[in-house]
CSV table of C-alpha atoms and ligand atoms in Angstrom, one decimal:
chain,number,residue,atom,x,y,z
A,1,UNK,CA,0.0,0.0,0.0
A,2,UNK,CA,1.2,3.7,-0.8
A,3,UNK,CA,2.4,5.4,2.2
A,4,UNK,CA,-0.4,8.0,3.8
A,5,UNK,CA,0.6,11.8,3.4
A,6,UNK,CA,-0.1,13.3,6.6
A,7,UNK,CA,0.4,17.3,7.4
A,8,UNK,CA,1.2,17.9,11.3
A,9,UNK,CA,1.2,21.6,12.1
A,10,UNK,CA,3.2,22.8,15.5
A,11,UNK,CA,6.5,20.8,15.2
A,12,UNK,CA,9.0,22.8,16.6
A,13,UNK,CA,8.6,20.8,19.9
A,14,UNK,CA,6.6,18.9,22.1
A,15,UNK,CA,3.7,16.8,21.1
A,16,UNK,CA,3.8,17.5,17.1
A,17,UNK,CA,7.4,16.9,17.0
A,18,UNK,CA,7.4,13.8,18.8
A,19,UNK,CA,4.2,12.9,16.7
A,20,UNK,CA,5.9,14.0,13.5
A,21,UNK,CA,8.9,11.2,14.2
A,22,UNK,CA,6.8,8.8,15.5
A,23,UNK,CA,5.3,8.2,11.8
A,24,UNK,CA,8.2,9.3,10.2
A,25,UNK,CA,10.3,6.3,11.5
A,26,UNK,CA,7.3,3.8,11.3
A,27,UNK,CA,8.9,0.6,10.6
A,28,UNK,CA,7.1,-0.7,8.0
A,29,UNK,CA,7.2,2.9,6.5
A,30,UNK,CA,3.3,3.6,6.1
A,31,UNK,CA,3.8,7.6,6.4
A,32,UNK,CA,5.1,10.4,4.5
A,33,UNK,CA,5.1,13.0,7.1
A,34,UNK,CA,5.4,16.9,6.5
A,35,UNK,CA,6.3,18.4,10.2
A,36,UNK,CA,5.0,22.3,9.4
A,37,UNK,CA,6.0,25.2,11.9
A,38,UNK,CA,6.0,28.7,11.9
A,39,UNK,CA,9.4,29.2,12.2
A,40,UNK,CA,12.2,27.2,10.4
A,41,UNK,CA,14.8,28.8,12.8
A,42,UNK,CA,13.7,25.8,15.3
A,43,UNK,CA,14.0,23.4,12.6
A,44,UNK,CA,16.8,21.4,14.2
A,45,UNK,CA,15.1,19.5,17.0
A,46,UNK,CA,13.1,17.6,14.9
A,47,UNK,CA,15.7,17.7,12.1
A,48,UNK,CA,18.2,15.3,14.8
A,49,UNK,CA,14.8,13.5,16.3
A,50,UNK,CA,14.2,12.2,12.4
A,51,UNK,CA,17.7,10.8,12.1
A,52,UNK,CA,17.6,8.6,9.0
A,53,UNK,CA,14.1,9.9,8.4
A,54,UNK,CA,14.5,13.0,7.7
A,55,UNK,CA,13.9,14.0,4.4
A,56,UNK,CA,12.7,10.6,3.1
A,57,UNK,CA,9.6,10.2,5.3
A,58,UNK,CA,9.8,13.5,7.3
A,59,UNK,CA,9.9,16.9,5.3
A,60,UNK,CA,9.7,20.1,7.4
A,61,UNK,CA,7.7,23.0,5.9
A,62,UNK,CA,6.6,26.1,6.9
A,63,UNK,CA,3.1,26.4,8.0
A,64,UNK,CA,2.0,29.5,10.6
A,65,UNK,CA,-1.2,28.6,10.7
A,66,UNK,CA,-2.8,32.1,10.8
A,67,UNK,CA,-1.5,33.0,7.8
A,68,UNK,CA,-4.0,32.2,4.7
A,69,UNK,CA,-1.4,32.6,2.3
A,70,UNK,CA,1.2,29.9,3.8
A,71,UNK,CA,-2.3,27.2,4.3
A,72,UNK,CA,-2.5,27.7,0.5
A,73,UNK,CA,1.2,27.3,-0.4
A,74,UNK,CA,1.6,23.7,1.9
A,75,UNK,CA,-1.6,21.9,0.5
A,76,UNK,CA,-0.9,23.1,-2.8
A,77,UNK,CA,2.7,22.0,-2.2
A,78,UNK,CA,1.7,18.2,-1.1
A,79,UNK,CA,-1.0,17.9,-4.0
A,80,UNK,CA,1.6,19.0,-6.4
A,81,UNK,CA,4.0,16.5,-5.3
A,82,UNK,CA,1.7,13.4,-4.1
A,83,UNK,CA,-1.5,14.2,-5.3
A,84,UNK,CA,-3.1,13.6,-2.1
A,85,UNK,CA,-3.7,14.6,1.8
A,86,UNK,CA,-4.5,11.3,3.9
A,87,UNK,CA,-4.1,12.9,7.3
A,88,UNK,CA,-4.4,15.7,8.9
A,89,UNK,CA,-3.3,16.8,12.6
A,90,UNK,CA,-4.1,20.3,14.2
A,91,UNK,CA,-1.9,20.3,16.9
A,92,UNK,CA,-0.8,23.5,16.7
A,93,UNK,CA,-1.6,26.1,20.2
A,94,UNK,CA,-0.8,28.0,22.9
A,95,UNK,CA,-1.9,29.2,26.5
A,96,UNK,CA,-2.7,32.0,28.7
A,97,UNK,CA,-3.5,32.2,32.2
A,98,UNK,CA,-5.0,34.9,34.0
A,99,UNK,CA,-8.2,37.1,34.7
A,100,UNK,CA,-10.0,37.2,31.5
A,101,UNK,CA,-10.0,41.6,32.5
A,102,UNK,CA,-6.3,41.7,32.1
A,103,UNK,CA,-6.0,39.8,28.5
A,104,UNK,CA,-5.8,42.3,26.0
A,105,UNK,CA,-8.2,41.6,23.2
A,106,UNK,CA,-5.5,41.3,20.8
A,107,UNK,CA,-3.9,38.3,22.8
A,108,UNK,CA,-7.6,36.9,23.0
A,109,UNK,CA,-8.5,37.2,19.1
A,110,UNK,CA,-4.7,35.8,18.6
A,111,UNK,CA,-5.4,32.8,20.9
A,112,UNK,CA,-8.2,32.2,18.9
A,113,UNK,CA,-7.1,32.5,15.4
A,114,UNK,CA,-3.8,30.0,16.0
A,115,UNK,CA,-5.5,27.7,18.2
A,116,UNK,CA,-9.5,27.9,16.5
A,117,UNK,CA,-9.5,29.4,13.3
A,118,UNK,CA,-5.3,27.8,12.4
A,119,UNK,CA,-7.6,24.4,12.5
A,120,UNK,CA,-10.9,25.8,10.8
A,121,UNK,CA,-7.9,27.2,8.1
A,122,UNK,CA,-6.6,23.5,7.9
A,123,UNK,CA,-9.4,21.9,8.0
A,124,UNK,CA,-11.1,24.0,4.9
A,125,UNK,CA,-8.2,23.3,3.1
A,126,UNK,CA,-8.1,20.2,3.1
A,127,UNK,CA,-11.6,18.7,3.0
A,128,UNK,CA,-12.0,19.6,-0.7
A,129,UNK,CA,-9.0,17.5,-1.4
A,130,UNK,CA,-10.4,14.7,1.0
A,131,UNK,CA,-13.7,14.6,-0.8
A,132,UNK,CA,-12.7,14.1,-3.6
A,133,UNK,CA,-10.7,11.4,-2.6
A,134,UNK,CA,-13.5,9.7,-0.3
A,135,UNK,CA,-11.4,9.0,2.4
A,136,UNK,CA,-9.3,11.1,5.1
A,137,UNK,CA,-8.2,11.4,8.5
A,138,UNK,CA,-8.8,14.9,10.9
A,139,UNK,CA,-7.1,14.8,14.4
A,140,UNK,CA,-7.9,17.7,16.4
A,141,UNK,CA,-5.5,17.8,19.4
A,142,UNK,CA,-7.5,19.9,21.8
A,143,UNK,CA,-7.7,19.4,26.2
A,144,UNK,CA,-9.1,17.9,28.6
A,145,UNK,CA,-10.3,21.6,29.1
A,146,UNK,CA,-12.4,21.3,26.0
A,147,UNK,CA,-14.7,19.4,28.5
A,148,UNK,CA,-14.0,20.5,31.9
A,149,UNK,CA,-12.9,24.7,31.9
A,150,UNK,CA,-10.5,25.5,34.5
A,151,UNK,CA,-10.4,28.8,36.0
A,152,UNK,CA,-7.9,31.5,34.7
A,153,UNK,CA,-7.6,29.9,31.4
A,154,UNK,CA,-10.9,31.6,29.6
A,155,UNK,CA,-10.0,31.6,26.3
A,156,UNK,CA,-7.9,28.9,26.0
A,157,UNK,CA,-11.0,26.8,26.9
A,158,UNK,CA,-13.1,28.7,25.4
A,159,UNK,CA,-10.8,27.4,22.0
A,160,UNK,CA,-10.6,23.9,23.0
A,161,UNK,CA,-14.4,23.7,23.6
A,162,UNK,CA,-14.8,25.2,20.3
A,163,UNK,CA,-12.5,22.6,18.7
A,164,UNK,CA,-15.0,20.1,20.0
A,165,UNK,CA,-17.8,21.6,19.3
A,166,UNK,CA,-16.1,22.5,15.4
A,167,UNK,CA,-15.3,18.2,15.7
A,168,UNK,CA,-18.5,17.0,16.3
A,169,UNK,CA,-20.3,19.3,14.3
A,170,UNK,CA,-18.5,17.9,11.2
A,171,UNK,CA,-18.7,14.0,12.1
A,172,UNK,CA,-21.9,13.1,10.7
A,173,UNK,CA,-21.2,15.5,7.8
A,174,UNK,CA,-17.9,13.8,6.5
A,175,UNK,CA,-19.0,10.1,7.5
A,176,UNK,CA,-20.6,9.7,3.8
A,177,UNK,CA,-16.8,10.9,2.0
A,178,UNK,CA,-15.0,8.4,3.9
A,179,UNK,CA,-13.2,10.8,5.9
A,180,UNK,CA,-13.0,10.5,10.2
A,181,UNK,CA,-12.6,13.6,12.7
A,182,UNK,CA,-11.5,13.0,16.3
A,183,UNK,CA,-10.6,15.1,19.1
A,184,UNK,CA,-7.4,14.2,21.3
A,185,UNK,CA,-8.1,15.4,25.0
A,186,UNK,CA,-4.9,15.8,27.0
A,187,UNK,CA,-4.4,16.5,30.8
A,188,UNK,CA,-1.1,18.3,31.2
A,189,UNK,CA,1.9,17.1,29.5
A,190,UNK,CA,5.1,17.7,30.2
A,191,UNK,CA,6.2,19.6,27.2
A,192,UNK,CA,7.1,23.6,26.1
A,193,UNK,CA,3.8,24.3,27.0
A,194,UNK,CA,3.9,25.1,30.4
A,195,UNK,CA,7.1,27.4,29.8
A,196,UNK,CA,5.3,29.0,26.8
A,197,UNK,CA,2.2,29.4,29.0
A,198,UNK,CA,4.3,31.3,32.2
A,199,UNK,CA,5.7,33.2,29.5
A,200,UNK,CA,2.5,34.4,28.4
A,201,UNK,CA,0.6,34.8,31.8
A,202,UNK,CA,-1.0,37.9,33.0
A,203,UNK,CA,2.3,40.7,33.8
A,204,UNK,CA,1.5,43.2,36.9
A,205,UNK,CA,0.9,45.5,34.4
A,206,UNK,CA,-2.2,43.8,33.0
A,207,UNK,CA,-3.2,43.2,36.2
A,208,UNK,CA,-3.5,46.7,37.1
A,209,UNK,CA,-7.0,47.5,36.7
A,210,UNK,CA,-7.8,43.7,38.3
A,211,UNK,CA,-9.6,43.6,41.6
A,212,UNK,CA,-6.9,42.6,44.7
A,213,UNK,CA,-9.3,39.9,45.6
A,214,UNK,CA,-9.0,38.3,42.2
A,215,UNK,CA,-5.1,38.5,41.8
A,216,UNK,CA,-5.7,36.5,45.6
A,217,UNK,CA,-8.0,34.2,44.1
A,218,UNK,CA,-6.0,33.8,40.9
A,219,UNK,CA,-2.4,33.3,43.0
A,220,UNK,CA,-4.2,30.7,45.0
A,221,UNK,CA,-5.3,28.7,41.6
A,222,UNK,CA,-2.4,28.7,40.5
A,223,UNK,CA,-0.7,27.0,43.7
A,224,UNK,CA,-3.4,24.5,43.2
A,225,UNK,CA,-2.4,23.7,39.8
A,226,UNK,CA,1.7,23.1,40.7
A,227,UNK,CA,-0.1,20.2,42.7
A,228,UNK,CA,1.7,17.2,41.9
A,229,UNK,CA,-0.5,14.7,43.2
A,230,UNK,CA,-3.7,16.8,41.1
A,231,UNK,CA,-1.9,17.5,37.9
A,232,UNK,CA,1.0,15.3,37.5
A,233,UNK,CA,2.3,16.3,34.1
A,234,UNK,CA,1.9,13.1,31.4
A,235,UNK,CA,4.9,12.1,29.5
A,236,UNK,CA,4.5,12.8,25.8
A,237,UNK,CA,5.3,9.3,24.2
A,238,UNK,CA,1.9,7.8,25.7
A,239,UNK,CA,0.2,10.7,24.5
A,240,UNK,CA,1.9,10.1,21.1
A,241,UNK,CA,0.9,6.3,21.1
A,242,UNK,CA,-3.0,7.7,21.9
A,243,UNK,CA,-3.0,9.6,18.8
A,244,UNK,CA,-1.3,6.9,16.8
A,245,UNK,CA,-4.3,4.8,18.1
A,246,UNK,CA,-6.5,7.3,16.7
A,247,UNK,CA,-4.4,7.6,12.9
A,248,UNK,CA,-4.4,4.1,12.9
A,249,UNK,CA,-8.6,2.9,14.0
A,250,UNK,CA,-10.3,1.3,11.9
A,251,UNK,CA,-13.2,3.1,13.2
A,252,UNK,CA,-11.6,6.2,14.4
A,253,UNK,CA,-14.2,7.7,17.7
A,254,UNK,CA,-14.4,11.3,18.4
A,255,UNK,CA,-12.6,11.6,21.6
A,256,UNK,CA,-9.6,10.5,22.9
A,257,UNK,CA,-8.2,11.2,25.8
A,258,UNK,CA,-5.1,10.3,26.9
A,259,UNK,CA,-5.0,9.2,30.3
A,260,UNK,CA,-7.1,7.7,32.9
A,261,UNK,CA,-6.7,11.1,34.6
A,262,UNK,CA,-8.6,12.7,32.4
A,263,UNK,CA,-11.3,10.3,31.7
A,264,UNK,CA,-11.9,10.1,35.5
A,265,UNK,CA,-12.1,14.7,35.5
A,266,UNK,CA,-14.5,14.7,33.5
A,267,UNK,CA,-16.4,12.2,34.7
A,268,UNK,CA,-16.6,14.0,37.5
A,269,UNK,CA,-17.5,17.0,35.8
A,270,UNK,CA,-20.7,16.0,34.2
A,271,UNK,CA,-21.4,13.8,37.6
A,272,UNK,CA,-21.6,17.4,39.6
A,273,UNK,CA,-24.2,19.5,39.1
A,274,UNK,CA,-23.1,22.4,40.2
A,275,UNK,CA,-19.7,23.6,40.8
A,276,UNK,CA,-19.1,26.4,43.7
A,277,UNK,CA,-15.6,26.8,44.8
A,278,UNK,CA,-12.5,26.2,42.4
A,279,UNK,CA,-11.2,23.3,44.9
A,280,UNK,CA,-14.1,21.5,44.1
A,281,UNK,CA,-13.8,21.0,40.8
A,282,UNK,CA,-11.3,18.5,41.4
A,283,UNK,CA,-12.6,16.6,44.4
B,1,LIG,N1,1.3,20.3,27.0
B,1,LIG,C1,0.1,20.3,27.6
B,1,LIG,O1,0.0,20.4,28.8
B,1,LIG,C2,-1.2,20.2,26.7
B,1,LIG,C3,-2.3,19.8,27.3
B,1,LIG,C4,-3.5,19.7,26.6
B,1,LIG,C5,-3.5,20.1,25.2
B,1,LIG,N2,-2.3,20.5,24.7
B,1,LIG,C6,-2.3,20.9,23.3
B,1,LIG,O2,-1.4,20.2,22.5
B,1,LIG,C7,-0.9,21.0,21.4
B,1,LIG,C8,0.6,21.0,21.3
B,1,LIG,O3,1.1,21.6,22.5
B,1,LIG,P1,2.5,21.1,23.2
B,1,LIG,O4,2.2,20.6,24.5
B,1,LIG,O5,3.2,20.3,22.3
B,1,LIG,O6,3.1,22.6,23.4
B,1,LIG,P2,4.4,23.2,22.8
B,1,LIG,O7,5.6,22.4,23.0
B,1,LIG,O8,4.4,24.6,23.3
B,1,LIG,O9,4.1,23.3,21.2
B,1,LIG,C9,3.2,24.1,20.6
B,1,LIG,C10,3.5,24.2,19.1
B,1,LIG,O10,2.5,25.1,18.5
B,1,LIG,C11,3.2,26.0,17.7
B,1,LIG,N3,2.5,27.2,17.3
B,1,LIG,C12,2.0,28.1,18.1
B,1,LIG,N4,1.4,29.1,17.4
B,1,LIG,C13,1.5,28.7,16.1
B,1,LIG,C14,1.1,29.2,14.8
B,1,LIG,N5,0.5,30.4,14.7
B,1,LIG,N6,1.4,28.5,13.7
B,1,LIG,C15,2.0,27.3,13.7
B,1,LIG,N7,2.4,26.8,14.9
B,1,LIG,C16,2.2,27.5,16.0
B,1,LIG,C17,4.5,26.3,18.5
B,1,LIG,O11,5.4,26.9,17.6
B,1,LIG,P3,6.5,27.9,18.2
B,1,LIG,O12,7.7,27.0,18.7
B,1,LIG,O13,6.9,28.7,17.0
B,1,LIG,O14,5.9,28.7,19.3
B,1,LIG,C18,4.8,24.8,18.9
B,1,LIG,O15,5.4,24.2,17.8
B,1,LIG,C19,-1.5,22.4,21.6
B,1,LIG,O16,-2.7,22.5,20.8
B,1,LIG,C20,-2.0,22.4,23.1
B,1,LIG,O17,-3.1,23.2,23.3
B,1,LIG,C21,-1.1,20.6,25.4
């Protein structure tokens, strides 16, 4: 069988890079994988992670996927050289934590357009291709918080539950092409992400105009949430192997999360009917 094209975007680091090499250096070579990132200067993680791969079943391109222009040039790329998109994994996304008062709405309509619309981009790009070829693969790599919101994290939630919502929307409209859409729901893992998100948290200059008793409030979440035994960070190869699970179903589901963790939050979540204080959430 012909190898499956697949377009990852986010491979700088974390969880699309180790996803990218994962297929890439599949032993039986099944994939042809083009690793896409915004910027090529932090091509040379993934170039060493390929090894022997790299370049003859990883590619790296350039994909920043808020910019129309560059969606356009990378499927027109792969068509142009393989005629074909078999899978396709949103991945890329970022954080922010802190009172939604002190996010600028510049940071909030950025949030949105890499994590939300980058996929909506991706995902309107490629369905005419995958409709045409009656079959295809969409894995949407959202959160556990595109289920269960946590506090301080507004529109980074307010994304992932889009992505869901965005996912299940489309099922029962692509089931007749052949093509499947899934949702990967991680807790945290131990990645960039974390680092990327402290580096984007709320500065004491956004939180100028914010109450006292909220920066209190907020100070004390966030304690909660460097709670090892609540939020133990996942490591990324089993988070890999759950989305491989999910590129490789026969019958692909919607939702995937990726640990028992997270299956057992939100649980939880829809067990409660109402939720008062932020400790509670995760009792
Ligand atoms: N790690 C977690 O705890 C966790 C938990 C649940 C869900 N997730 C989700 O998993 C996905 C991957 O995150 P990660 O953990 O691997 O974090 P990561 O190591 O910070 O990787 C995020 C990737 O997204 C890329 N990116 C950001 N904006 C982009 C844009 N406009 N265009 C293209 N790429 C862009 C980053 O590129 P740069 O290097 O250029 O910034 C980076 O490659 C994200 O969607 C995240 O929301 C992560």
């Amino acid at each position: 069988m012909a190898p499956l094209v697949v377009l990852i975007s986010g491979c700088s680091t974390g969880i699309g890079l180790a996803l990218a090499v994962r297929l890439a250096q599949d032993p039986d070579k099944k994939y042809l994988v083009y690793a896409t990132m915004r910027n090529l200067a932090k091509k040379e993680a993934i170039e060493k992670a390929a090894g022997d791969a790299l370049d003859k079943t990883l590619f790296v391109r350039q994909l920043d996927v808020t910019v129309d222009d560059q969606v356009k040039t990378i499927f027109e790329f792969i068509m142009g050289k393989h005629g074909r998109v078999d899978v396709l994994v949103n991945n890329a996304g970022f954080g922010f934590f802190g009172a939604l008062e002190a996010m600028s709405m510049e940071k909030a309509k950025n949030m949105f357009d890499t994590n939300y619309f980058g996929t909506v981009r991706l995902i309107r790009a490629a369905l005419p291709i995958m409709k045409k070829q009656k079959s295809g693969r969409i894995v949407n790599i959202s959160s556990v918080v595109g289920h269960l919101a946590l506090p301080y994290m507004d529109m980074y939630n307010a994304s992932k539950f889009a992505m869901e919502g965005l996912s299940e929307s489309l099922l029962p409209q692509l089931k007749n092409f052949g093509i499947s859409i899934s949702t990967v729901q991680p807790g945290p893992v131990a990645t960039n992400f974390g680092e990327a998100l402290a580096a984007n948290a709320s500065t004491e200059e956004d939180n100028k105009d914010v109450s006292e008793e909220t920066v209190k409030q907020m100070t004390a979440f966030r304690l909660l949430l460097h709670k090892p035994d609540l939020f133990a960070a996942q490591q990324t190869e089993p988070v890999i192997d759950v989305i491989v699970e999910c590129v490789e179903a026969d019958k692909p589901k919607l939702r995937y999360p990726t640990s028992d963790s997270v299956r057992s939050w939100v649980a939880k979540r829809y067990r409660k009917e109402g939720v008062t204080g932020l400790e509670s959430l995760f009792e």
